[in-house]
PDB file of C-alpha atoms in Angstrom:
ATOM      1  CA  UNK A   1       9.720  34.320  17.963  1.00 36.00           C
ATOM      2  CA  UNK A   2      10.876  31.385  19.835  1.00 44.00           C
ATOM      3  CA  UNK A   3      12.582  28.271  18.713  1.00 42.00           C
ATOM      4  CA  UNK A   4       9.656  26.847  17.752  1.00 48.00           C
ATOM      5  CA  UNK A   5       8.496  28.948  15.289  1.00 50.00           C
ATOM      6  CA  UNK A   6       5.633  31.356  17.917  1.00 54.00           C
ATOM      7  CA  UNK A   7       5.737  34.633  18.076  1.00 45.00           C
ATOM      8  CA  UNK A   8       5.678  35.512  22.226  1.00 41.00           C
ATOM      9  CA  UNK A   9       4.907  39.219  23.174  1.00 42.00           C
ATOM     10  CA  UNK A  10       7.862  40.310  25.030  1.00 39.00           C
ATOM     11  CA  UNK A  11       6.114  40.407  28.093  1.00 34.00           C
ATOM     12  CA  UNK A  12       5.381  36.877  27.666  1.00 37.00           C
ATOM     13  CA  UNK A  13       8.588  35.905  27.280  1.00 36.00           C
ATOM     14  CA  UNK A  14       9.583  35.341  30.660  1.00 37.00           C
ATOM     15  CA  UNK A  15       6.647  33.804  32.028  1.00 35.00           C
ATOM     16  CA  UNK A  16       6.472  31.291  28.614  1.00 38.00           C
ATOM     17  CA  UNK A  17       9.935  29.531  30.493  1.00 40.00           C
ATOM     18  CA  UNK A  18       8.246  28.447  33.212  1.00 50.00           C
ATOM     19  CA  UNK A  19       9.039  24.582  33.056  1.00 57.00           C
ATOM     20  CA  UNK A  20       7.444  21.186  33.641  1.00 81.00           C
ATOM     21  CA  UNK A  21       8.989  18.638  36.057  1.00 88.00           C
ATOM     22  CA  UNK A  22      10.019  17.074  32.573  1.00 94.00           C
ATOM     23  CA  UNK A  23      11.245  20.111  31.233  1.00 94.00           C
ATOM     24  CA  UNK A  24      13.607  20.731  34.373  1.00 92.00           C
ATOM     25  CA  UNK A  25      14.852  16.801  34.004  1.00 94.00           C
ATOM     26  CA  UNK A  26      15.734  17.269  30.722  1.00 96.00           C
ATOM     27  CA  UNK A  27      14.964  20.250  29.273  1.00 94.00           C
ATOM     28  CA  UNK A  28      18.486  21.637  29.580  1.00 93.00           C
ATOM     29  CA  UNK A  29      17.052  24.722  30.696  1.00 90.00           C
ATOM     30  CA  UNK A  30      14.322  24.691  27.695  1.00 93.00           C
ATOM     31  CA  UNK A  31      11.045  22.613  26.648  1.00 96.00           C
ATOM     32  CA  UNK A  32      12.440  18.589  27.130  1.00 98.00           C
ATOM     33  CA  UNK A  33      11.485  18.502  23.599  1.00 98.00           C
ATOM     34  CA  UNK A  34      13.831  21.172  22.483  1.00 98.00           C
ATOM     35  CA  UNK A  35      16.757  19.339  24.212  1.00 98.00           C
ATOM     36  CA  UNK A  36      19.214  18.030  20.157  1.00 98.00           C
ATOM     37  CA  UNK A  37      20.355  15.856  22.770  1.00 98.00           C
ATOM     38  CA  UNK A  38      18.133  13.729  23.417  1.00 98.00           C
ATOM     39  CA  UNK A  39      17.476  12.598  19.291  1.00 99.00           C
ATOM     40  CA  UNK A  40      21.317  11.750  19.387  1.00 98.00           C
ATOM     41  CA  UNK A  41      22.033   7.764  18.556  1.00 96.00           C
ATOM     42  CA  UNK A  42      24.728   8.195  20.897  1.00 98.00           C
ATOM     43  CA  UNK A  43      21.724   8.927  23.947  1.00 98.00           C
ATOM     44  CA  UNK A  44      19.838   5.835  22.213  1.00 98.00           C
ATOM     45  CA  UNK A  45      22.579   4.101  23.443  1.00 97.00           C
ATOM     46  CA  UNK A  46      22.848   5.019  26.709  1.00 96.00           C
ATOM     47  CA  UNK A  47      19.751   3.833  27.282  1.00 96.00           C
ATOM     48  CA  UNK A  48      19.805   0.698  25.736  1.00 95.00           C
ATOM     49  CA  UNK A  49      16.720   2.557  23.357  1.00 97.00           C
ATOM     50  CA  UNK A  50      16.812  -0.818  20.540  1.00 97.00           C
ATOM     51  CA  UNK A  51      16.705  -3.035  22.540  1.00 96.00           C
ATOM     52  CA  UNK A  52      14.082  -1.734  24.416  1.00 97.00           C
ATOM     53  CA  UNK A  53      11.679  -0.790  20.679  1.00 97.00           C
ATOM     54  CA  UNK A  54      12.513  -4.153  19.196  1.00 96.00           C
ATOM     55  CA  UNK A  55      11.455  -6.572  21.465  1.00 94.00           C
ATOM     56  CA  UNK A  56       7.935  -3.316  22.030  1.00 93.00           C
ATOM     57  CA  UNK A  57       7.589  -3.429  18.047  1.00 92.00           C
ATOM     58  CA  UNK A  58       7.316  -7.023  17.722  1.00 88.00           C
ATOM     59  CA  UNK A  59       5.218  -7.927  20.488  1.00 86.00           C
ATOM     60  CA  UNK A  60       2.674  -3.960  19.473  1.00 84.00           C
ATOM     61  CA  UNK A  61      -0.266  -6.763  19.207  1.00 76.00           C
ATOM     62  CA  UNK A  62       0.010  -7.836  23.035  1.00 73.00           C
ATOM     63  CA  UNK A  63      -0.068  -3.995  23.774  1.00 68.00           C
ATOM     64  CA  UNK A  64      -3.484  -3.821  21.958  1.00 69.00           C
ATOM     65  CA  UNK A  65      -5.512  -6.876  22.009  1.00 60.00           C
ATOM     66  CA  UNK A  66      -8.179  -5.951  23.965  1.00 52.00           C
ATOM     67  CA  UNK A  67      -6.016  -3.413  25.652  1.00 55.00           C
ATOM     68  CA  UNK A  68      -5.314   0.475  25.442  1.00 53.00           C
ATOM     69  CA  UNK A  69      -1.871   0.863  25.796  1.00 54.00           C
ATOM     70  CA  UNK A  70      -0.937  -2.402  27.466  1.00 55.00           C
ATOM     71  CA  UNK A  71      -3.047  -1.446  30.133  1.00 59.00           C
ATOM     72  CA  UNK A  72      -6.807  -3.383  30.143  1.00 64.00           C
ATOM     73  CA  UNK A  73      -9.768  -0.754  29.977  1.00 62.00           C
ATOM     74  CA  UNK A  74     -12.292  -3.488  30.990  1.00 65.00           C
ATOM     75  CA  UNK A  75     -13.725  -1.527  34.411  1.00 69.00           C
ATOM     76  CA  UNK A  76     -10.855   0.922  34.283  1.00 73.00           C
ATOM     77  CA  UNK A  77     -13.730   3.621  34.674  1.00 72.00           C
ATOM     78  CA  UNK A  78     -15.492   2.438  37.618  1.00 75.00           C
ATOM     79  CA  UNK A  79     -12.216   0.998  39.739  1.00 78.00           C
ATOM     80  CA  UNK A  80     -10.640   4.752  39.173  1.00 79.00           C
ATOM     81  CA  UNK A  81     -13.925   6.322  40.282  1.00 82.00           C
ATOM     82  CA  UNK A  82     -12.801   3.716  43.981  1.00 85.00           C
ATOM     83  CA  UNK A  83     -11.446   6.484  46.387  1.00 86.00           C
ATOM     84  CA  UNK A  84      -8.355   3.481  47.608  1.00 90.00           C
ATOM     85  CA  UNK A  85      -8.079   1.494  44.413  1.00 88.00           C
ATOM     86  CA  UNK A  86      -8.493   4.500  42.482  1.00 85.00           C
ATOM     87  CA  UNK A  87      -5.183   6.202  44.167  1.00 90.00           C
ATOM     88  CA  UNK A  88      -3.629   3.059  44.257  1.00 91.00           C
ATOM     89  CA  UNK A  89      -4.133   1.653  40.033  1.00 88.00           C
ATOM     90  CA  UNK A  90      -3.385   5.622  39.346  1.00 89.00           C
ATOM     91  CA  UNK A  91       0.075   5.501  41.078  1.00 93.00           C
ATOM     92  CA  UNK A  92       0.560   3.015  39.890  1.00 91.00           C
ATOM     93  CA  UNK A  93       0.039   2.755  36.257  1.00 90.00           C
ATOM     94  CA  UNK A  94       2.110   6.537  36.375  1.00 93.00           C
ATOM     95  CA  UNK A  95       4.771   5.079  37.765  1.00 95.00           C
ATOM     96  CA  UNK A  96       4.846   2.693  35.054  1.00 94.00           C
ATOM     97  CA  UNK A  97       4.033   5.016  32.359  1.00 94.00           C
ATOM     98  CA  UNK A  98       7.113   7.242  34.039  1.00 96.00           C
ATOM     99  CA  UNK A  99       9.649   4.771  34.728  1.00 96.00           C
ATOM    100  CA  UNK A 100      13.210   6.580  34.218  1.00 96.00           C
ATOM    101  CA  UNK A 101      14.602   3.005  35.878  1.00 93.00           C
ATOM    102  CA  UNK A 102      17.097   0.452  33.558  1.00 87.00           C
ATOM    103  CA  UNK A 103      15.375  -2.094  33.549  1.00 90.00           C
ATOM    104  CA  UNK A 104      11.621  -1.504  32.107  1.00 95.00           C
ATOM    105  CA  UNK A 105       9.518  -3.656  30.768  1.00 93.00           C
ATOM    106  CA  UNK A 106       8.832  -1.995  27.267  1.00 93.00           C
ATOM    107  CA  UNK A 107       6.078  -5.250  26.494  1.00 89.00           C
ATOM    108  CA  UNK A 108       3.929  -3.282  28.879  1.00 88.00           C
ATOM    109  CA  UNK A 109       5.073   0.069  27.455  1.00 90.00           C
ATOM    110  CA  UNK A 110       7.248   1.140  30.677  1.00 95.00           C
ATOM    111  CA  UNK A 111       8.535   4.724  29.990  1.00 96.00           C
ATOM    112  CA  UNK A 112       6.532   5.550  26.874  1.00 96.00           C
ATOM    113  CA  UNK A 113       4.605   8.875  26.756  1.00 97.00           C
ATOM    114  CA  UNK A 114       4.199  12.139  25.448  1.00 97.00           C
ATOM    115  CA  UNK A 115       3.428  15.212  24.689  1.00 98.00           C
ATOM    116  CA  UNK A 116       1.027  16.949  22.771  1.00 98.00           C
ATOM    117  CA  UNK A 117       3.193  19.804  20.289  1.00 98.00           C
ATOM    118  CA  UNK A 118       1.020  22.416  17.861  1.00 98.00           C
ATOM    119  CA  UNK A 119       2.160  22.005  14.570  1.00 98.00           C
ATOM    120  CA  UNK A 120       5.039  24.817  15.241  1.00 98.00           C
ATOM    121  CA  UNK A 121       6.451  22.884  17.096  1.00 98.00           C
ATOM    122  CA  UNK A 122       6.533  19.807  15.629  1.00 98.00           C
ATOM    123  CA  UNK A 123       7.687  21.153  12.033  1.00 98.00           C
ATOM    124  CA  UNK A 124      11.037  22.073  14.556  1.00 98.00           C
ATOM    125  CA  UNK A 125      11.648  18.764  15.588  1.00 99.00           C
ATOM    126  CA  UNK A 126      11.526  17.038  11.920  1.00 98.00           C
ATOM    127  CA  UNK A 127      13.402  20.449  10.042  1.00 98.00           C
ATOM    128  CA  UNK A 128      15.898  20.380  13.255  1.00 98.00           C
ATOM    129  CA  UNK A 129      16.345  17.573  16.084  1.00 98.00           C
ATOM    130  CA  UNK A 130      15.007  14.146  14.518  1.00 98.00           C
ATOM    131  CA  UNK A 131      17.943  12.280  13.931  1.00 98.00           C
ATOM    132  CA  UNK A 132      18.005   9.943  10.454  1.00 97.00           C
ATOM    133  CA  UNK A 133      16.459   8.389   8.829  1.00 98.00           C
ATOM    134  CA  UNK A 134      12.832   8.987   8.577  1.00 98.00           C
ATOM    135  CA  UNK A 135       9.481   7.111   7.682  1.00 98.00           C
ATOM    136  CA  UNK A 136       6.237   7.572   7.996  1.00 98.00           C
ATOM    137  CA  UNK A 137       4.064   4.098   8.701  1.00 97.00           C
ATOM    138  CA  UNK A 138       0.879   2.748   9.869  1.00 96.00           C
ATOM    139  CA  UNK A 139      -0.233   4.650  12.990  1.00 94.00           C
ATOM    140  CA  UNK A 140      -0.470   0.945  15.227  1.00 92.00           C
ATOM    141  CA  UNK A 141      -3.373   2.780  17.632  1.00 90.00           C
ATOM    142  CA  UNK A 142      -6.041   3.820  14.475  1.00 91.00           C
ATOM    143  CA  UNK A 143      -4.300  -0.327  12.986  1.00 90.00           C
ATOM    144  CA  UNK A 144      -5.608  -2.269  16.168  1.00 86.00           C
ATOM    145  CA  UNK A 145      -8.665  -0.091  17.725  1.00 83.00           C
ATOM    146  CA  UNK A 146     -10.117   0.446  14.432  1.00 86.00           C
ATOM    147  CA  UNK A 147      -9.035  -1.510  11.706  1.00 88.00           C
ATOM    148  CA  UNK A 148      -7.828   1.440   9.860  1.00 92.00           C
ATOM    149  CA  UNK A 149      -4.362   1.935   7.608  1.00 94.00           C
ATOM    150  CA  UNK A 150      -3.213   5.003   8.181  1.00 95.00           C
ATOM    151  CA  UNK A 151       0.390   6.351   7.855  1.00 96.00           C
ATOM    152  CA  UNK A 152       0.582   9.480   9.815  1.00 96.00           C
ATOM    153  CA  UNK A 153       2.972   8.386  12.489  1.00 97.00           C
ATOM    154  CA  UNK A 154       6.582   9.597  12.072  1.00 98.00           C
ATOM    155  CA  UNK A 155       8.994   8.209  13.237  1.00 98.00           C
ATOM    156  CA  UNK A 156      13.028   8.682  13.487  1.00 98.00           C
ATOM    157  CA  UNK A 157      16.434   7.599  14.788  1.00 98.00           C
ATOM    158  CA  UNK A 158      16.881   3.911  15.895  1.00 98.00           C
ATOM    159  CA  UNK A 159      13.144   3.306  15.597  1.00 98.00           C
ATOM    160  CA  UNK A 160      13.270   4.162  11.782  1.00 97.00           C
ATOM    161  CA  UNK A 161      14.965   0.892  11.461  1.00 96.00           C
ATOM    162  CA  UNK A 162      13.381  -1.167  13.801  1.00 96.00           C
ATOM    163  CA  UNK A 163       9.774  -0.244  11.919  1.00 96.00           C
ATOM    164  CA  UNK A 164      11.539  -0.621   8.061  1.00 95.00           C
ATOM    165  CA  UNK A 165      11.846  -4.632   9.657  1.00 94.00           C
ATOM    166  CA  UNK A 166       8.065  -4.664  10.710  1.00 93.00           C
ATOM    167  CA  UNK A 167       6.928  -4.308   6.814  1.00 93.00           C
ATOM    168  CA  UNK A 168       2.990  -4.825   8.438  1.00 93.00           C
ATOM    169  CA  UNK A 169       3.403  -1.016   9.226  1.00 95.00           C
ATOM    170  CA  UNK A 170       4.970  -0.030   6.649  1.00 97.00           C
ATOM    171  CA  UNK A 171       3.266   1.857   3.816  1.00 96.00           C
ATOM    172  CA  UNK A 172       2.079  -0.084   0.728  1.00 92.00           C
ATOM    173  CA  UNK A 173       2.382   1.634  -3.251  1.00 91.00           C
ATOM    174  CA  UNK A 174       3.767   5.334  -1.494  1.00 92.00           C
ATOM    175  CA  UNK A 175       7.343   6.558  -0.270  1.00 96.00           C
ATOM    176  CA  UNK A 176       7.357   6.238   3.393  1.00 98.00           C
ATOM    177  CA  UNK A 177      11.165   7.581   3.580  1.00 98.00           C
ATOM    178  CA  UNK A 178      11.145  10.971   4.416  1.00 98.00           C
ATOM    179  CA  UNK A 179      13.636  13.814   3.847  1.00 98.00           C
ATOM    180  CA  UNK A 180      12.947  16.919   6.140  1.00 98.00           C
ATOM    181  CA  UNK A 181      10.765  18.747   3.997  1.00 98.00           C
ATOM    182  CA  UNK A 182       8.896  15.628   3.403  1.00 98.00           C
ATOM    183  CA  UNK A 183       8.366  15.323   7.121  1.00 98.00           C
ATOM    184  CA  UNK A 184       7.101  18.644   7.544  1.00 98.00           C
ATOM    185  CA  UNK A 185       4.624  18.842   5.081  1.00 98.00           C
ATOM    186  CA  UNK A 186       3.159  15.767   6.047  1.00 97.00           C
ATOM    187  CA  UNK A 187       2.950  16.530   9.355  1.00 97.00           C
ATOM    188  CA  UNK A 188       1.030  19.840   8.415  1.00 97.00           C
ATOM    189  CA  UNK A 189      -1.535  17.757   6.075  1.00 97.00           C
ATOM    190  CA  UNK A 190      -2.058  15.598   8.745  1.00 96.00           C
ATOM    191  CA  UNK A 191      -2.809  18.779  11.066  1.00 96.00           C
ATOM    192  CA  UNK A 192      -5.109  20.263   8.988  1.00 94.00           C
ATOM    193  CA  UNK A 193      -6.996  17.615   8.838  1.00 94.00           C
ATOM    194  CA  UNK A 194      -7.862  17.818  12.458  1.00 95.00           C
ATOM    195  CA  UNK A 195      -5.002  15.171  13.565  1.00 97.00           C
ATOM    196  CA  UNK A 196      -3.340  16.425  17.282  1.00 98.00           C
ATOM    197  CA  UNK A 197       0.222  15.851  16.789  1.00 98.00           C
ATOM    198  CA  UNK A 198       2.416  14.907  19.591  1.00 98.00           C
ATOM    199  CA  UNK A 199       6.450  13.566  20.339  1.00 99.00           C
ATOM    200  CA  UNK A 200       7.335  10.775  22.230  1.00 98.00           C
ATOM    201  CA  UNK A 201       9.759   9.208  24.601  1.00 98.00           C
ATOM    202  CA  UNK A 202      10.611   5.539  24.057  1.00 96.00           C
ATOM    203  CA  UNK A 203      11.878   4.934  25.935  1.00 97.00           C
ATOM    204  CA  UNK A 204      12.923   8.168  28.630  1.00 97.00           C
ATOM    205  CA  UNK A 205      14.546  10.038  27.952  1.00 98.00           C
ATOM    206  CA  UNK A 206      14.756   8.924  23.823  1.00 98.00           C
ATOM    207  CA  UNK A 207      12.657  10.854  21.519  1.00 99.00           C
ATOM    208  CA  UNK A 208      12.027   9.539  18.293  1.00 98.00           C
ATOM    209  CA  UNK A 209       8.655  10.008  17.469  1.00 98.00           C
ATOM    210  CA  UNK A 210       6.002  12.831  16.360  1.00 98.00           C
ATOM    211  CA  UNK A 211       2.393  11.011  15.815  1.00 97.00           C
ATOM    212  CA  UNK A 212      -0.387  12.364  13.832  1.00 97.00           C
ATOM    213  CA  UNK A 213      -4.464  11.013  15.560  1.00 94.00           C
ATOM    214  CA  UNK A 214      -7.401  11.828  16.921  1.00 93.00           C
ATOM    215  CA  UNK A 215      -9.168  10.498  19.899  1.00 89.00           C
ATOM    216  CA  UNK A 216     -10.244   7.555  20.515  1.00 88.00           C
ATOM    217  CA  UNK A 217      -7.675   6.050  18.413  1.00 89.00           C
ATOM    218  CA  UNK A 218      -4.458   7.631  20.206  1.00 92.00           C
ATOM    219  CA  UNK A 219      -3.674   5.045  22.982  1.00 90.00           C
ATOM    220  CA  UNK A 220      -2.411   7.697  24.893  1.00 92.00           C
ATOM    221  CA  UNK A 221      -4.982  10.039  24.454  1.00 95.00           C
ATOM    222  CA  UNK A 222      -7.242   7.966  25.456  1.00 91.00           C
ATOM    223  CA  UNK A 223      -6.215   7.077  28.346  1.00 90.00           C
ATOM    224  CA  UNK A 224      -5.616  10.459  28.875  1.00 94.00           C
ATOM    225  CA  UNK A 225      -9.622  12.013  28.609  1.00 93.00           C
ATOM    226  CA  UNK A 226     -10.918   9.034  29.532  1.00 89.00           C
ATOM    227  CA  UNK A 227      -9.238   8.382  32.393  1.00 89.00           C
ATOM    228  CA  UNK A 228      -6.844  11.259  33.070  1.00 90.00           C
ATOM    229  CA  UNK A 229      -3.980   9.114  33.189  1.00 92.00           C
ATOM    230  CA  UNK A 230      -0.825  10.978  32.083  1.00 94.00           C
ATOM    231  CA  UNK A 231      -0.127   9.213  28.899  1.00 95.00           C
ATOM    232  CA  UNK A 232      -0.248  11.946  27.594  1.00 97.00           C
ATOM    233  CA  UNK A 233       0.762  15.633  29.111  1.00 97.00           C
ATOM    234  CA  UNK A 234      -1.278  19.022  27.798  1.00 97.00           C
ATOM    235  CA  UNK A 235       1.153  21.276  25.428  1.00 97.00           C
ATOM    236  CA  UNK A 236       2.829  24.118  26.456  1.00 97.00           C
ATOM    237  CA  UNK A 237       0.278  26.077  25.406  1.00 98.00           C
ATOM    238  CA  UNK A 238      -3.528  26.426  25.933  1.00 98.00           C
ATOM    239  CA  UNK A 239      -6.047  28.820  22.803  1.00 98.00           C
ATOM    240  CA  UNK A 240      -7.096  32.433  22.851  1.00 98.00           C
ATOM    241  CA  UNK A 241      -9.947  33.752  20.943  1.00 98.00           C
ATOM    242  CA  UNK A 242      -9.953  37.375  19.326  1.00 97.00           C
ATOM    243  CA  UNK A 243     -14.066  38.161  20.482  1.00 94.00           C
ATOM    244  CA  UNK A 244     -13.228  40.715  18.387  1.00 96.00           C
ATOM    245  CA  UNK A 245     -12.646  38.475  14.556  1.00 97.00           C
ATOM    246  CA  UNK A 246     -14.917  35.285  16.105  1.00 97.00           C
ATOM    247  CA  UNK A 247     -17.938  35.676  13.622  1.00 96.00           C
ATOM    248  CA  UNK A 248     -19.655  32.662  16.393  1.00 95.00           C
ATOM    249  CA  UNK A 249     -19.678  30.902  13.269  1.00 95.00           C
ATOM    250  CA  UNK A 250     -19.326  27.377  15.190  1.00 96.00           C
ATOM    251  CA  UNK A 251     -15.608  25.751  12.787  1.00 96.00           C
ATOM    252  CA  UNK A 252     -13.875  25.504  15.279  1.00 97.00           C
ATOM    253  CA  UNK A 253     -15.554  23.616  18.208  1.00 97.00           C
ATOM    254  CA  UNK A 254     -16.463  20.879  15.385  1.00 94.00           C
ATOM    255  CA  UNK A 255     -12.294  20.730  14.825  1.00 94.00           C
ATOM    256  CA  UNK A 256     -11.863  20.443  19.289  1.00 96.00           C
ATOM    257  CA  UNK A 257     -10.682  16.770  20.182  1.00 95.00           C
ATOM    258  CA  UNK A 258     -11.345  17.453  23.563  1.00 97.00           C
ATOM    259  CA  UNK A 259     -14.300  19.744  23.965  1.00 96.00           C
ATOM    260  CA  UNK A 260     -12.601  22.848  25.407  1.00 98.00           C
ATOM    261  CA  UNK A 261     -14.432  25.666  22.584  1.00 98.00           C
ATOM    262  CA  UNK A 262     -18.442  25.899  23.053  1.00 97.00           C
ATOM    263  CA  UNK A 263     -20.365  28.228  20.981  1.00 97.00           C
ATOM    264  CA  UNK A 264     -22.818  30.683  23.825  1.00 96.00           C
ATOM    265  CA  UNK A 265     -25.920  31.878  21.632  1.00 95.00           C
ATOM    266  CA  UNK A 266     -26.400  34.564  23.784  1.00 94.00           C
ATOM    267  CA  UNK A 267     -23.495  36.576  22.788  1.00 93.00           C
ATOM    268  CA  UNK A 268     -22.820  34.533  19.078  1.00 95.00           C
ATOM    269  CA  UNK A 269     -19.055  33.780  20.236  1.00 96.00           C
ATOM    270  CA  UNK A 270     -17.091  30.649  20.901  1.00 97.00           C
ATOM    271  CA  UNK A 271     -16.012  30.443  23.754  1.00 97.00           C
ATOM    272  CA  UNK A 272     -12.898  28.589  25.317  1.00 98.00           C
ATOM    273  CA  UNK A 273     -12.573  26.371  28.679  1.00 98.00           C
ATOM    274  CA  UNK A 274      -9.232  26.367  29.739  1.00 98.00           C
ATOM    275  CA  UNK A 275      -9.422  23.106  32.578  1.00 97.00           C
ATOM    276  CA  UNK A 276     -10.235  21.341  28.588  1.00 98.00           C
ATOM    277  CA  UNK A 277      -7.771  22.499  25.866  1.00 98.00           C
ATOM    278  CA  UNK A 278      -4.560  20.764  25.562  1.00 98.00           C
ATOM    279  CA  UNK A 279      -2.837  23.730  23.194  1.00 98.00           C
ATOM    280  CA  UNK A 280      -2.594  21.699  20.121  1.00 98.00           C
ATOM    281  CA  UNK A 281      -3.604  24.450  18.389  1.00 98.00           C
ATOM    282  CA  UNK A 282      -5.772  22.377  15.397  1.00 97.00           C
ATOM    283  CA  UNK A 283      -8.417  24.712  15.767  1.00 97.00           C
ATOM    284  CA  UNK A 284      -6.867  26.615  13.965  1.00 97.00           C
ATOM    285  CA  UNK A 285      -7.196  25.491  10.522  1.00 95.00           C
ATOM    286  CA  UNK A 286     -11.024  25.885  11.068  1.00 95.00           C
ATOM    287  CA  UNK A 287     -11.280  29.678  11.415  1.00 96.00           C
ATOM    288  CA  UNK A 288     -11.103  31.376   8.522  1.00 95.00           C
ATOM    289  CA  UNK A 289     -11.213  34.760  10.383  1.00 96.00           C
ATOM    290  CA  UNK A 290      -7.640  34.270  12.686  1.00 96.00           C
ATOM    291  CA  UNK A 291      -9.631  34.446  15.728  1.00 98.00           C
ATOM    292  CA  UNK A 292      -8.017  32.081  17.311  1.00 98.00           C
ATOM    293  CA  UNK A 293      -4.202  31.996  18.046  1.00 98.00           C
ATOM    294  CA  UNK A 294      -2.357  29.937  20.548  1.00 98.00           C
ATOM    295  CA  UNK A 295      -0.289  32.206  24.124  1.00 98.00           C
ATOM    296  CA  UNK A 296       2.159  30.069  26.366  1.00 96.00           C
ATOM    297  CA  UNK A 297       0.516  28.116  28.931  1.00 96.00           C
ATOM    298  CA  UNK A 298       2.757  29.316  32.253  1.00 93.00           C
ATOM    299  CA  UNK A 299       1.360  32.698  31.025  1.00 94.00           C
ATOM    300  CA  UNK A 300      -2.274  32.165  31.040  1.00 95.00           C
ATOM    301  CA  UNK A 301      -3.428  33.354  35.222  1.00 94.00           C
ATOM    302  CA  UNK A 302      -4.820  29.593  36.956  1.00 94.00           C
ATOM    303  CA  UNK A 303      -2.980  27.294  34.141  1.00 95.00           C
ATOM    304  CA  UNK A 304       0.567  27.442  34.972  1.00 92.00           C
ATOM    305  CA  UNK A 305       1.810  23.874  35.587  1.00 91.00           C
ATOM    306  CA  UNK A 306      -1.495  22.119  34.565  1.00 94.00           C
ATOM    307  CA  UNK A 307      -0.625  19.878  32.398  1.00 95.00           C
TER     308      UNK A 307
END
């Protein structure tokens, strides 16, 4: 069993240790989001995270008024398809998203991006790594995009204190300050509803949030799905279907937000398009036959390094 709680066959352990660029830079030999140092207040102070977060959250509406995470989406799809202009836009936008410069613009969300994580990894973060205090608050994406007040974001460390001052994001009439077990339980309930868990740099390399949302409400997932901008990276895993156990009920197909699962009438079974799979593992909750499991992305031919 690896440190995130997912059991890996011995033959896959070495393969699974291959790293994406952020793991190489900030993972200390493992997955970036498993590095305890990235959650500490000392690191947040080193990168002036409190100042960044205060400026960002007091201007949060600016990021979403006719925008997605600070980016104007009007005509963006058309522009991204233009050979030269599209490449320029992608280079500029992703440089902002992944910026590690000192003078980052918090209102533009420079240096703020995340990665899809399965339930086990997200629970490991909340149970062992997240700095306290831990709170749940209204998801800004769902509120701004759909007008829905849904407390599905779990924030921690220095971000928690800042959000508490922005009382409009604090859920009314329910307990919002969570201990670790309560946070783990809340996350599991959200995951079983079909919400995808993501862990976030804000700003890189400081980690202070595990969100549960869905596309197209989630600003990060929408920019990735609609425009292939890496606001959210694919997870470290992909789904595997045991054909002998699959009964072709199609419950998992309805659960997938990335159109990675498809039912084949000819064989009366579900198949997975690995190029579309984000490795969230949410589809597993829908399967009553235990036919779905996660395997390391790096162990699957053609998927290594494809985040």
